[in-house]
Amino acid sequence: MTAATHDAHHEHHDHGPAKGFMRWVTTTNHKDIGTLYLVTALIMFFVGGAMALIIRLELFEPGMQWVDPLFFNQMTTLHALIMVFGAVMPAFVGLANWMIPMMIGAPDMALPRMNNWSFWILPFAFALLASTLFMEGGAPAAGWTLYPPLVLQGGNHLPFAIFSVHLLGMSSIMGAINIIVTVFNMRAPGMTLMKLPMFVWTWVITAFLLIAVMPVFAGAVTMLLTDKYFGTSFFNAAGGGDPVLYQHLFWFFGHPEVYIMILPSFGVISQIIPTFARKPLFGYSSMVYATASIGLLSFIVWAHHQYTVGMPLAGELYFTYATMLIAVPTGVKVFNWISTMWKGAMTFETPMLFAIAFVVLFTMGGFTGLMMSISPADLQYHDTYFIVAHFHYVLVPGAVFALFAGTYYWLPKWTGHKYDERLGQLHFWLSTISVNVLFFPQHFVGLAGMPRRIPDYAVQFAEFNAMSSAGAFVFGFSQLIFVYVVIKAIKGGEKASSEVWEGAENHGLEWHLPSPPPYHTWTEAPAPELILDKH
Amino acid sequence: MKKTKQLLAGLALMIWGEAQADYAVNMPVGVTETSRDIHDLHMLILWICVAIGVIVYGLMVYSIVHHRKSKGAVPAKFHENTRLEIVWTLIPFLILFAMAVPATQVMIKAYDTGAADMTIKVTGYQWKWRYTYLDEGIDFFSTLDTKSNEARQLGSRIDPTTVDNYLLNVDDPLVIPVGKKIRILLTAADVLHAWWVPEFGWKKDAIPGFITDGWIKVEKPGTYRGQCAELCGRDHGFMPIVVIAKTDEEYKQWVAEHKSKQESEQAESGKTFTLDELVAKGEQVYSTNCAACHLPNGEGIPGTFPAIKGSPVALGPIAEHVSVVVKGKKSMPAFEDQLSAADLAAVITYQRNAFGNKKGDLVQPSEIQAQK
Ligand code: HEM
Ligand SMILES: [Cu+2]
């Protein structure tokens, strides 16, 4: 079926969106909600990024120049909470909302009203969190992990921060339920589970992780609240509690959480590389199994964040072995991506550039992760800048680059206009170079002995920190190019065809819809022959 | 100017890829067996990762260069190869096994704290370390040295490069004998801290209400420096650790000296001071022990740490003031074990007469002694 006939078919019952502000408040359309999530995530990326720049400004040279150490701690805490819950997670939910129905041949998400609800909770949650900055005593300053007893020392920001976390958790769980129900119930006839696009698969697994761990986190922070205000002693040794119990609960959530930020990236990359290599994804089934095993393994390795709390030897060794195992399915995924490129006919438009940078730099983050999994070595790495470098390699060139790749890849589909390829590539090169100038030297200062979460450091770390900060500012300001490119593509530009990329219709249902797709798509199931066997 | 120089130096370093004397780019080899074992393990896994990286990135670069459309590449059609996929699942297993064996050996050794020659208890406080020699009866606190402390104040305008061992120096270091297996017991008085000297090869958390442990056997006399490694509040970055390893004789001499110093401090608590003496002494005590939270100007941090300036406690009945300082209150620690009676008397008197408080009254060490 061609795009044109499809369009014509839609014409007579395609009532477009209402106009004006209330359209966005009341909408239940998956594309509108996807847009709302993506715009929110972009704004939060800049808010969290501004906080990172305050941190890097203070760390530019030794000595305290700009902010009080307590405020510095508030910035690290809020930067992380906002990047994790405000930027990366909502951005992937935005992609899911936009793409999953179009990719599986469904007219919308299964629970559209809940979809509206799960988005609109977010602005209120972030307002609560941000309000703590203006309270007496300031925002939480105990790191994004919110470890007691430190977190209990602060002022009365705690209930606000915790209710905000509860709301964010509710929103995530509702989003996850929606995705699972949609994928299980609304697939087009003929689309069996083993024909789902990889992006959909990775999101299904992510959604199960979310449902399993968000309640644990909600429980743990609620226990903090009762410890502070209702005289319980869950985490207070003087009352018979145990501060380390909190860490176990937190990381039982926190470790899967880091996969929640990375599995959808795997999905995005698995859509992009085949398109630009002009070859089907290599090893589709092993990709699915590898993703599922990473998801399962993520539940049994949490205490590798706690090698220094004084676990028994057997515990240290168990968590070491279990953590090392994750390298196997992760390796399988990397090998599969490379085999997809192998003997392809590659072109290097911006999405492909970001996808390749993702594979290279995420693999580096994977290597340092493997090093850290070895508990005796981690007795040195733990809580140093080596860790900061590691997790930023997986989160920035990992999660964030995958988001850029996905945005450039689908932007012409969403807007109907090609983005400015030259500016896209400029954004790519500036980001990739600066992100390495920013995070690579942190491996060195970490190994040489610089602890993390410190507002000032010994003078032998000065040069590398100056480099890091310079990289941070270039990286931060390069992101304005991205905003400009996106706005420009929304406003107009060269028309995009329905397949957008050469041969893209061999890589997913979404490329059979016109660009931009009509407000309601797949009101009739796509023809069975469009459903691909292997992706 | 200094900044640009630093930057250029850093960039030059990147380009040459050459480790110069004062650019530490790797984990120190260290001065204990554990630290060397861990360093070797670190280098082993690093090189394994580098080797895998060369293969993976090599394949990628090859296909990016040769399998590009602009070079007329025609895409192949394959999308599966079960045998290949099994191979690249099994080989990583074997590599992991090869890494797990030495890791297990090192861990078993690092965890064996038995048969120690002596034991030192280390307690983390916000923001100082307390060292208790369980066998010698020595007990003291170790805080950031005055010079670093002055230089690190916001807007101090003191150039940190002019301060020796900026942020890595303390007033009273931990002194240990070389060649003895020393068991370190760790705990904390308020929040979590972590005791870490990179050249000893490990760190461990100090947890209130619990005791964790580790051990060191330092082989070379020398001074070894580290920092607290667990976020512990506002001054987390200013909580250094300095360990001086001495030969057995020098160590014994130090023990004797430290004991007599401790005794003379105790004797001070019997003395009677004038107001001026107490205020002068108190200023010192305040800046090392109280200024971190209540700030050097006594203005505190609203909502978290109350001000001393114009505070109802510092201007109210003296008994109440003494009780807050000696016994602690909410997140304010109890100072009864941390400071001598003379220091407590001095700092309380100082707080009542500084920052424009002008109470004009004083408290003597003997009165504190009665409350302790
Ligand atoms: C724009 C680029 C970014 C810069 C320059 C940056 C910079 C920083 C800095 C300087 C710290 C403090 C490190 C420390 O002292 O421990 C930090 C912490 C952190 N960042 Fe980022 N960051 C960036 C992006 C991100 C993104 C995209 C994420 C997550 C999705 C993220 C997650 C975190 C987390 C979880 C922490 C740990 C906070 C804590 O210690 O509790 N960052 N970042
Ligand atoms: Cu500490």
PDB file of C-alpha atoms in Angstrom, chain A residues 58 60-70 73 77 136-138 141-143 147-150 153-155 237 241-244 247 277-286 307-313 316-317 320-321 324-325 327-328 332 334-336 338-339 341-348 356 359-361 363-364 367 370-371 374-384 386 437 440-441 443-464 466-467 470 502 534, chain B residues 2-7 9-11 13-14 22-28 35 38 41-43 45-46 48-50 52-53 56-57 59-60 62-70 73-81 84-85 88-90 92-93 95-97 99-100 102-104 106-108 110-111 126-127 151-156 160-161 163 166-168 190-192 194 196-205 207-210 212 227-238 295 301-305 331:
ATOM      1  CA  GLU A  58      33.033  25.714  41.011  1.00  0.00           C
ATOM      2  CA  PHE A  60      37.112  24.799  37.347  1.00  0.00           C
ATOM      3  CA  GLU A  61      40.026  25.588  39.640  1.00  0.00           C
ATOM      4  CA  PRO A  62      41.014  24.653  43.194  1.00  0.00           C
ATOM      5  CA  GLY A  63      39.663  26.829  45.989  1.00  0.00           C
ATOM      6  CA  MET A  64      36.067  27.850  46.642  1.00  0.00           C
ATOM      7  CA  GLN A  65      35.058  30.694  44.328  1.00  0.00           C
ATOM      8  CA  TRP A  66      31.361  30.676  43.603  1.00  0.00           C
ATOM      9  CA  VAL A  67      29.032  28.709  45.837  1.00  0.00           C
ATOM     10  CA  ASP A  68      28.745  27.506  49.407  1.00  0.00           C
ATOM     11  CA  PRO A  69      29.608  23.798  49.794  1.00  0.00           C
ATOM     12  CA  LEU A  70      26.076  23.075  51.030  1.00  0.00           C
ATOM     13  CA  ASN A  73      25.692  19.452  47.407  1.00  0.00           C
ATOM     14  CA  THR A  77      21.556  16.137  44.183  1.00  0.00           C
ATOM     15  CA  GLU A 136      14.736  27.421  54.573  1.00  0.00           C
ATOM     16  CA  GLY A 137      17.689  25.053  54.582  1.00  0.00           C
ATOM     17  CA  GLY A 138      17.453  24.560  50.841  1.00  0.00           C
ATOM     18  CA  ALA A 141      21.827  17.754  49.692  1.00  0.00           C
ATOM     19  CA  ALA A 142      22.501  14.067  50.311  1.00  0.00           C
ATOM     20  CA  GLY A 143      23.069  12.968  46.715  1.00  0.00           C
ATOM     21  CA  TYR A 147      21.196   8.046  52.048  1.00  0.00           C
ATOM     22  CA  PRO A 148      20.237   8.309  55.703  1.00  0.00           C
ATOM     23  CA  PRO A 149      21.273   9.458  58.233  1.00  0.00           C
ATOM     24  CA  LEU A 150      22.554  12.450  56.222  1.00  0.00           C
ATOM     25  CA  GLN A 153      19.642  16.158  58.844  1.00  0.00           C
ATOM     26  CA  GLY A 154      18.291  18.694  56.373  1.00  0.00           C
ATOM     27  CA  GLY A 155      15.448  21.131  56.827  1.00  0.00           C
ATOM     28  CA  ALA A 237      20.982   2.391  64.696  1.00  0.00           C
ATOM     29  CA  GLY A 241      17.550   0.134  62.799  1.00  0.00           C
ATOM     30  CA  ASP A 242      20.199  -0.149  60.131  1.00  0.00           C
ATOM     31  CA  PRO A 243      21.381   2.619  57.790  1.00  0.00           C
ATOM     32  CA  VAL A 244      22.644  -0.001  55.342  1.00  0.00           C
ATOM     33  CA  GLN A 247      21.085   1.192  50.722  1.00  0.00           C
ATOM     34  CA  ALA A 277      23.623   0.055   6.904  1.00  0.00           C
ATOM     35  CA  ARG A 278      20.811  -0.977   4.525  1.00  0.00           C
ATOM     36  CA  LYS A 279      20.794  -4.451   6.057  1.00  0.00           C
ATOM     37  CA  PRO A 280      18.461  -6.228   8.479  1.00  0.00           C
ATOM     38  CA  LEU A 281      19.474  -6.228  12.148  1.00  0.00           C
ATOM     39  CA  PHE A 282      21.913  -9.038  12.781  1.00  0.00           C
ATOM     40  CA  GLY A 283      20.734 -11.640  15.306  1.00  0.00           C
ATOM     41  CA  TYR A 284      17.268 -10.287  16.060  1.00  0.00           C
ATOM     42  CA  SER A 285      16.380 -13.206  18.348  1.00  0.00           C
ATOM     43  CA  SER A 286      19.615 -13.056  20.304  1.00  0.00           C
ATOM     44  CA  TYR A 307      31.149  -3.156  48.076  1.00  0.00           C
ATOM     45  CA  THR A 308      32.544  -0.895  50.794  1.00  0.00           C
ATOM     46  CA  VAL A 309      29.769  -1.199  53.382  1.00  0.00           C
ATOM     47  CA  GLY A 310      31.363  -4.232  54.979  1.00  0.00           C
ATOM     48  CA  MET A 311      29.426  -7.107  53.455  1.00  0.00           C
ATOM     49  CA  PRO A 312      30.580 -10.622  54.318  1.00  0.00           C
ATOM     50  CA  LEU A 313      33.202 -12.053  51.955  1.00  0.00           C
ATOM     51  CA  GLU A 316      31.216  -9.599  47.961  1.00  0.00           C
ATOM     52  CA  LEU A 317      32.109 -12.568  45.798  1.00  0.00           C
ATOM     53  CA  THR A 320      31.100  -9.760  41.849  1.00  0.00           C
ATOM     54  CA  TYR A 321      30.357 -12.908  39.847  1.00  0.00           C
ATOM     55  CA  MET A 324      30.422  -9.712  35.708  1.00  0.00           C
ATOM     56  CA  LEU A 325      27.855 -11.934  33.974  1.00  0.00           C
ATOM     57  CA  ALA A 327      29.005  -8.264  30.372  1.00  0.00           C
ATOM     58  CA  VAL A 328      28.016 -11.349  28.335  1.00  0.00           C
ATOM     59  CA  VAL A 332      26.334  -9.936  22.416  1.00  0.00           C
ATOM     60  CA  VAL A 334      27.585  -4.831  20.704  1.00  0.00           C
ATOM     61  CA  PHE A 335      28.780  -7.675  18.455  1.00  0.00           C
ATOM     62  CA  ASN A 336      25.363  -7.792  16.803  1.00  0.00           C
ATOM     63  CA  ILE A 338      28.845  -4.394  14.509  1.00  0.00           C
ATOM     64  CA  SER A 339      27.762  -7.399  12.453  1.00  0.00           C
ATOM     65  CA  MET A 341      27.275  -2.711   9.937  1.00  0.00           C
ATOM     66  CA  TRP A 342      29.554  -5.410   8.517  1.00  0.00           C
ATOM     67  CA  LYS A 343      29.188  -5.682   4.750  1.00  0.00           C
ATOM     68  CA  GLY A 344      26.440  -3.082   4.766  1.00  0.00           C
ATOM     69  CA  ALA A 345      26.282  -0.029   2.531  1.00  0.00           C
ATOM     70  CA  MET A 346      26.547   2.655   5.167  1.00  0.00           C
ATOM     71  CA  THR A 347      25.765   6.336   4.948  1.00  0.00           C
ATOM     72  CA  PHE A 348      26.429   8.736   7.759  1.00  0.00           C
ATOM     73  CA  ILE A 356      27.942   4.989  16.017  1.00  0.00           C
ATOM     74  CA  VAL A 359      28.208   2.159  20.309  1.00  0.00           C
ATOM     75  CA  VAL A 360      31.800   3.363  20.726  1.00  0.00           C
ATOM     76  CA  LEU A 361      31.332   5.413  23.876  1.00  0.00           C
ATOM     77  CA  THR A 363      31.202   0.320  25.108  1.00  0.00           C
ATOM     78  CA  MET A 364      33.818   2.386  26.940  1.00  0.00           C
ATOM     79  CA  PHE A 367      34.487  -1.560  30.047  1.00  0.00           C
ATOM     80  CA  LEU A 370      33.276  -4.385  34.055  1.00  0.00           C
ATOM     81  CA  MET A 371      36.349  -3.120  35.905  1.00  0.00           C
ATOM     82  CA  ILE A 374      35.456  -6.733  40.414  1.00  0.00           C
ATOM     83  CA  SER A 375      34.952  -6.023  44.106  1.00  0.00           C
ATOM     84  CA  PRO A 376      38.616  -5.809  45.251  1.00  0.00           C
ATOM     85  CA  ALA A 377      39.396  -3.294  42.516  1.00  0.00           C
ATOM     86  CA  ASP A 378      36.238  -1.396  43.345  1.00  0.00           C
ATOM     87  CA  LEU A 379      37.564  -0.931  46.875  1.00  0.00           C
ATOM     88  CA  GLN A 380      39.750   1.658  45.117  1.00  0.00           C
ATOM     89  CA  TYR A 381      37.341   2.968  42.443  1.00  0.00           C
ATOM     90  CA  HIS A 382      34.289   3.348  44.661  1.00  0.00           C
ATOM     91  CA  ASP A 383      33.069   6.913  45.270  1.00  0.00           C
ATOM     92  CA  THR A 384      35.810   8.498  43.153  1.00  0.00           C
ATOM     93  CA  PHE A 386      36.363   7.147  38.096  1.00  0.00           C
ATOM     94  CA  VAL A 437      37.046  16.353  26.813  1.00  0.00           C
ATOM     95  CA  PHE A 440      37.637  11.305  29.818  1.00  0.00           C
ATOM     96  CA  PRO A 441      40.035  13.144  32.193  1.00  0.00           C
ATOM     97  CA  HIS A 443      39.019   8.618  34.809  1.00  0.00           C
ATOM     98  CA  PHE A 444      42.509   9.888  35.582  1.00  0.00           C
ATOM     99  CA  VAL A 445      41.688  12.090  38.564  1.00  0.00           C
ATOM    100  CA  GLY A 446      39.507   9.319  39.965  1.00  0.00           C
ATOM    101  CA  LEU A 447      42.248   6.718  39.769  1.00  0.00           C
ATOM    102  CA  ALA A 448      44.738   9.179  41.198  1.00  0.00           C
ATOM    103  CA  GLY A 449      42.574   9.701  44.262  1.00  0.00           C
ATOM    104  CA  MET A 450      39.960  12.408  43.806  1.00  0.00           C
ATOM    105  CA  PRO A 451      36.751  11.518  45.669  1.00  0.00           C
ATOM    106  CA  ARG A 452      33.414  12.390  44.058  1.00  0.00           C
ATOM    107  CA  ARG A 453      30.835  14.830  45.427  1.00  0.00           C
ATOM    108  CA  ILE A 454      33.482  17.261  46.649  1.00  0.00           C
ATOM    109  CA  PRO A 455      33.271  21.021  45.972  1.00  0.00           C
ATOM    110  CA  ASP A 456      37.031  21.531  46.060  1.00  0.00           C
ATOM    111  CA  TYR A 457      40.083  19.389  45.502  1.00  0.00           C
ATOM    112  CA  ALA A 458      43.821  19.085  46.039  1.00  0.00           C
ATOM    113  CA  VAL A 459      45.945  21.063  43.582  1.00  0.00           C
ATOM    114  CA  GLN A 460      47.367  18.058  41.719  1.00  0.00           C
ATOM    115  CA  PHE A 461      43.925  17.540  40.177  1.00  0.00           C
ATOM    116  CA  ALA A 462      43.718  21.096  38.809  1.00  0.00           C
ATOM    117  CA  GLU A 463      44.636  20.603  35.121  1.00  0.00           C
ATOM    118  CA  PHE A 464      42.277  17.742  34.425  1.00  0.00           C
ATOM    119  CA  ALA A 466      39.974  22.632  34.198  1.00  0.00           C
ATOM    120  CA  MET A 467      39.759  20.537  31.023  1.00  0.00           C
ATOM    121  CA  ALA A 470      35.902  23.575  29.659  1.00  0.00           C
ATOM    122  CA  GLU A 502      16.430   5.468   1.564  1.00  0.00           C
ATOM    123  CA  LYS A 534      13.144  -9.863  10.705  1.00  0.00           C
TER     124      LYS A 534
ATOM    125  CA  LYS B   2      46.543  30.881  35.316  1.00  0.00           C
ATOM    126  CA  LYS B   3      43.422  29.181  34.051  1.00  0.00           C
ATOM    127  CA  THR B   4      44.467  29.295  30.445  1.00  0.00           C
ATOM    128  CA  LYS B   5      47.879  27.968  31.414  1.00  0.00           C
ATOM    129  CA  GLN B   6      46.271  25.087  33.254  1.00  0.00           C
ATOM    130  CA  LEU B   7      44.095  24.376  30.291  1.00  0.00           C
ATOM    131  CA  ALA B   9      48.974  22.193  30.073  1.00  0.00           C
ATOM    132  CA  GLY B  10      46.098  19.741  30.255  1.00  0.00           C
ATOM    133  CA  LEU B  11      45.613  19.745  26.500  1.00  0.00           C
ATOM    134  CA  LEU B  13      49.244  16.350  28.151  1.00  0.00           C
ATOM    135  CA  MET B  14      46.413  14.805  26.173  1.00  0.00           C
ATOM    136  CA  ASP B  22      52.988  15.636  38.799  1.00  0.00           C
ATOM    137  CA  TYR B  23      50.245  14.320  36.568  1.00  0.00           C
ATOM    138  CA  ALA B  24      48.879  11.300  38.309  1.00  0.00           C
ATOM    139  CA  VAL B  25      46.894   9.372  35.725  1.00  0.00           C
ATOM    140  CA  ASN B  26      46.676   5.961  37.286  1.00  0.00           C
ATOM    141  CA  MET B  27      45.991   4.162  40.541  1.00  0.00           C
ATOM    142  CA  PRO B  28      49.050   4.377  42.816  1.00  0.00           C
ATOM    143  CA  SER B  35      47.369  -2.290  47.422  1.00  0.00           C
ATOM    144  CA  ILE B  38      44.749  -4.593  43.741  1.00  0.00           C
ATOM    145  CA  LEU B  41      44.373  -6.795  39.296  1.00  0.00           C
ATOM    146  CA  HIS B  42      43.389  -3.350  38.031  1.00  0.00           C
ATOM    147  CA  MET B  43      46.092  -3.410  35.364  1.00  0.00           C
ATOM    148  CA  ILE B  45      41.471  -6.091  33.758  1.00  0.00           C
ATOM    149  CA  LEU B  46      42.427  -2.802  32.163  1.00  0.00           C
ATOM    150  CA  ILE B  48      41.967  -7.208  28.917  1.00  0.00           C
ATOM    151  CA  CYS B  49      39.477  -4.405  28.264  1.00  0.00           C
ATOM    152  CA  VAL B  50      41.953  -2.595  26.027  1.00  0.00           C
ATOM    153  CA  ILE B  52      38.806  -6.406  23.569  1.00  0.00           C
ATOM    154  CA  GLY B  53      38.411  -2.734  22.706  1.00  0.00           C
ATOM    155  CA  VAL B  56      35.747  -4.334  18.650  1.00  0.00           C
ATOM    156  CA  TYR B  57      36.740  -0.850  17.527  1.00  0.00           C
ATOM    157  CA  LEU B  59      36.137  -4.199  13.272  1.00  0.00           C
ATOM    158  CA  MET B  60      33.955  -1.132  13.475  1.00  0.00           C
ATOM    159  CA  TYR B  62      37.134  -1.396   9.133  1.00  0.00           C
ATOM    160  CA  SER B  63      33.503  -1.635   8.184  1.00  0.00           C
ATOM    161  CA  ILE B  64      32.986   2.125   8.463  1.00  0.00           C
ATOM    162  CA  VAL B  65      35.877   2.665   6.065  1.00  0.00           C
ATOM    163  CA  HIS B  66      35.185  -0.146   3.626  1.00  0.00           C
ATOM    164  CA  HIS B  67      31.474  -0.837   3.807  1.00  0.00           C
ATOM    165  CA  ARG B  68      30.202   2.614   2.997  1.00  0.00           C
ATOM    166  CA  LYS B  69      27.759   3.373   0.256  1.00  0.00           C
ATOM    167  CA  SER B  70      29.894   6.179  -1.147  1.00  0.00           C
ATOM    168  CA  ALA B  73      29.395  -1.069  -1.238  1.00  0.00           C
ATOM    169  CA  VAL B  74      26.408  -3.315  -1.935  1.00  0.00           C
ATOM    170  CA  PRO B  75      24.669  -4.490   1.228  1.00  0.00           C
ATOM    171  CA  ALA B  76      24.866  -8.190   2.021  1.00  0.00           C
ATOM    172  CA  LYS B  77      21.696 -10.000   3.035  1.00  0.00           C
ATOM    173  CA  PHE B  78      22.779 -12.145   5.987  1.00  0.00           C
ATOM    174  CA  HIS B  79      21.151 -11.520   9.349  1.00  0.00           C
ATOM    175  CA  GLU B  80      21.991 -14.524  11.462  1.00  0.00           C
ATOM    176  CA  ASN B  81      24.787 -16.956  12.150  1.00  0.00           C
ATOM    177  CA  LEU B  84      29.153 -17.236  15.448  1.00  0.00           C
ATOM    178  CA  GLU B  85      26.676 -16.073  18.060  1.00  0.00           C
ATOM    179  CA  TRP B  88      30.912 -14.844  21.021  1.00  0.00           C
ATOM    180  CA  THR B  89      28.796 -15.801  23.990  1.00  0.00           C
ATOM    181  CA  LEU B  90      31.204 -18.501  25.170  1.00  0.00           C
ATOM    182  CA  PRO B  92      33.455 -13.786  27.041  1.00  0.00           C
ATOM    183  CA  PHE B  93      32.496 -16.387  29.656  1.00  0.00           C
ATOM    184  CA  ILE B  95      37.551 -14.287  29.771  1.00  0.00           C
ATOM    185  CA  LEU B  96      35.359 -13.468  32.752  1.00  0.00           C
ATOM    186  CA  PHE B  97      36.410 -16.691  34.426  1.00  0.00           C
ATOM    187  CA  MET B  99      39.366 -12.430  35.679  1.00  0.00           C
ATOM    188  CA  ALA B 100      37.276 -13.899  38.488  1.00  0.00           C
ATOM    189  CA  PRO B 102      42.614 -13.635  40.695  1.00  0.00           C
ATOM    190  CA  ALA B 103      39.843 -11.334  41.932  1.00  0.00           C
ATOM    191  CA  THR B 104      38.694 -14.008  44.370  1.00  0.00           C
ATOM    192  CA  VAL B 106      42.832 -10.896  46.273  1.00  0.00           C
ATOM    193  CA  MET B 107      39.486 -10.484  48.002  1.00  0.00           C
ATOM    194  CA  ILE B 108      40.089 -13.387  50.362  1.00  0.00           C
ATOM    195  CA  ALA B 110      42.038  -8.348  51.742  1.00  0.00           C
ATOM    196  CA  TYR B 111      39.267  -9.578  54.032  1.00  0.00           C
ATOM    197  CA  GLN B 126      31.166  15.688  60.881  1.00  0.00           C
ATOM    198  CA  TRP B 127      33.911  16.631  59.863  1.00  0.00           C
ATOM    199  CA  ALA B 151      42.345  29.036  52.111  1.00  0.00           C
ATOM    200  CA  ARG B 152      39.228  27.005  51.383  1.00  0.00           C
ATOM    201  CA  GLN B 153      36.736  29.511  52.746  1.00  0.00           C
ATOM    202  CA  LEU B 154      34.476  30.913  50.052  1.00  0.00           C
ATOM    203  CA  GLY B 155      36.173  33.973  48.600  1.00  0.00           C
ATOM    204  CA  SER B 156      39.261  33.713  50.842  1.00  0.00           C
ATOM    205  CA  PRO B 160      45.563  27.122  47.127  1.00  0.00           C
ATOM    206  CA  THR B 161      48.806  26.421  45.309  1.00  0.00           C
ATOM    207  CA  VAL B 163      49.350  26.014  50.738  1.00  0.00           C
ATOM    208  CA  TYR B 166      46.097  21.858  50.257  1.00  0.00           C
ATOM    209  CA  LEU B 167      43.095  19.909  51.642  1.00  0.00           C
ATOM    210  CA  LEU B 168      45.310  16.893  52.308  1.00  0.00           C
ATOM    211  CA  ASP B 190      26.670  10.907  63.162  1.00  0.00           C
ATOM    212  CA  VAL B 191      26.352  10.089  59.447  1.00  0.00           C
ATOM    213  CA  LEU B 192      28.148   7.730  57.070  1.00  0.00           C
ATOM    214  CA  ALA B 194      34.395   6.344  54.486  1.00  0.00           C
ATOM    215  CA  TRP B 196      40.298   5.943  52.339  1.00  0.00           C
ATOM    216  CA  VAL B 197      44.044   6.192  51.837  1.00  0.00           C
ATOM    217  CA  PRO B 198      44.673   5.302  48.164  1.00  0.00           C
ATOM    218  CA  GLU B 199      48.146   3.984  48.853  1.00  0.00           C
ATOM    219  CA  PHE B 200      46.769   1.362  51.227  1.00  0.00           C
ATOM    220  CA  GLY B 201      44.553  -0.080  48.515  1.00  0.00           C
ATOM    221  CA  TRP B 202      41.099  -0.045  50.058  1.00  0.00           C
ATOM    222  CA  LYS B 203      38.366   2.071  51.536  1.00  0.00           C
ATOM    223  CA  LYS B 204      35.590   1.117  53.880  1.00  0.00           C
ATOM    224  CA  ASP B 205      32.453   2.856  55.122  1.00  0.00           C
ATOM    225  CA  ILE B 207      28.574   3.480  59.794  1.00  0.00           C
ATOM    226  CA  PRO B 208      26.939   4.800  62.970  1.00  0.00           C
ATOM    227  CA  GLY B 209      25.997   1.954  65.300  1.00  0.00           C
ATOM    228  CA  PHE B 210      27.987  -0.625  63.376  1.00  0.00           C
ATOM    229  CA  THR B 212      33.361  -2.476  59.884  1.00  0.00           C
ATOM    230  CA  GLN B 227      40.152  11.801  52.163  1.00  0.00           C
ATOM    231  CA  CYS B 228      36.704  10.865  53.354  1.00  0.00           C
ATOM    232  CA  ALA B 229      34.985   9.095  50.460  1.00  0.00           C
ATOM    233  CA  GLU B 230      31.323   9.053  51.455  1.00  0.00           C
ATOM    234  CA  LEU B 231      29.131  12.129  51.106  1.00  0.00           C
ATOM    235  CA  CYS B 232      28.789  13.269  54.716  1.00  0.00           C
ATOM    236  CA  GLY B 233      27.373  16.770  54.487  1.00  0.00           C
ATOM    237  CA  ARG B 234      28.539  20.295  53.909  1.00  0.00           C
ATOM    238  CA  ASP B 235      32.228  19.748  54.645  1.00  0.00           C
ATOM    239  CA  HIS B 236      32.585  16.304  53.103  1.00  0.00           C
ATOM    240  CA  GLY B 237      35.338  17.622  50.842  1.00  0.00           C
ATOM    241  CA  PHE B 238      37.336  18.920  53.788  1.00  0.00           C
ATOM    242  CA  LEU B 295      30.037  29.743  59.809  1.00  0.00           C
ATOM    243  CA  ILE B 301      22.764  28.504  57.675  1.00  0.00           C
ATOM    244  CA  PRO B 302      19.063  29.285  58.039  1.00  0.00           C
ATOM    245  CA  GLY B 303      16.915  26.182  58.302  1.00  0.00           C
ATOM    246  CA  THR B 304      19.827  23.836  58.818  1.00  0.00           C
ATOM    247  CA  PHE B 305      22.328  25.244  61.295  1.00  0.00           C
ATOM    248  CA  SER B 331      21.987  17.233  64.321  1.00  0.00           C
TER     249      SER B 331
END
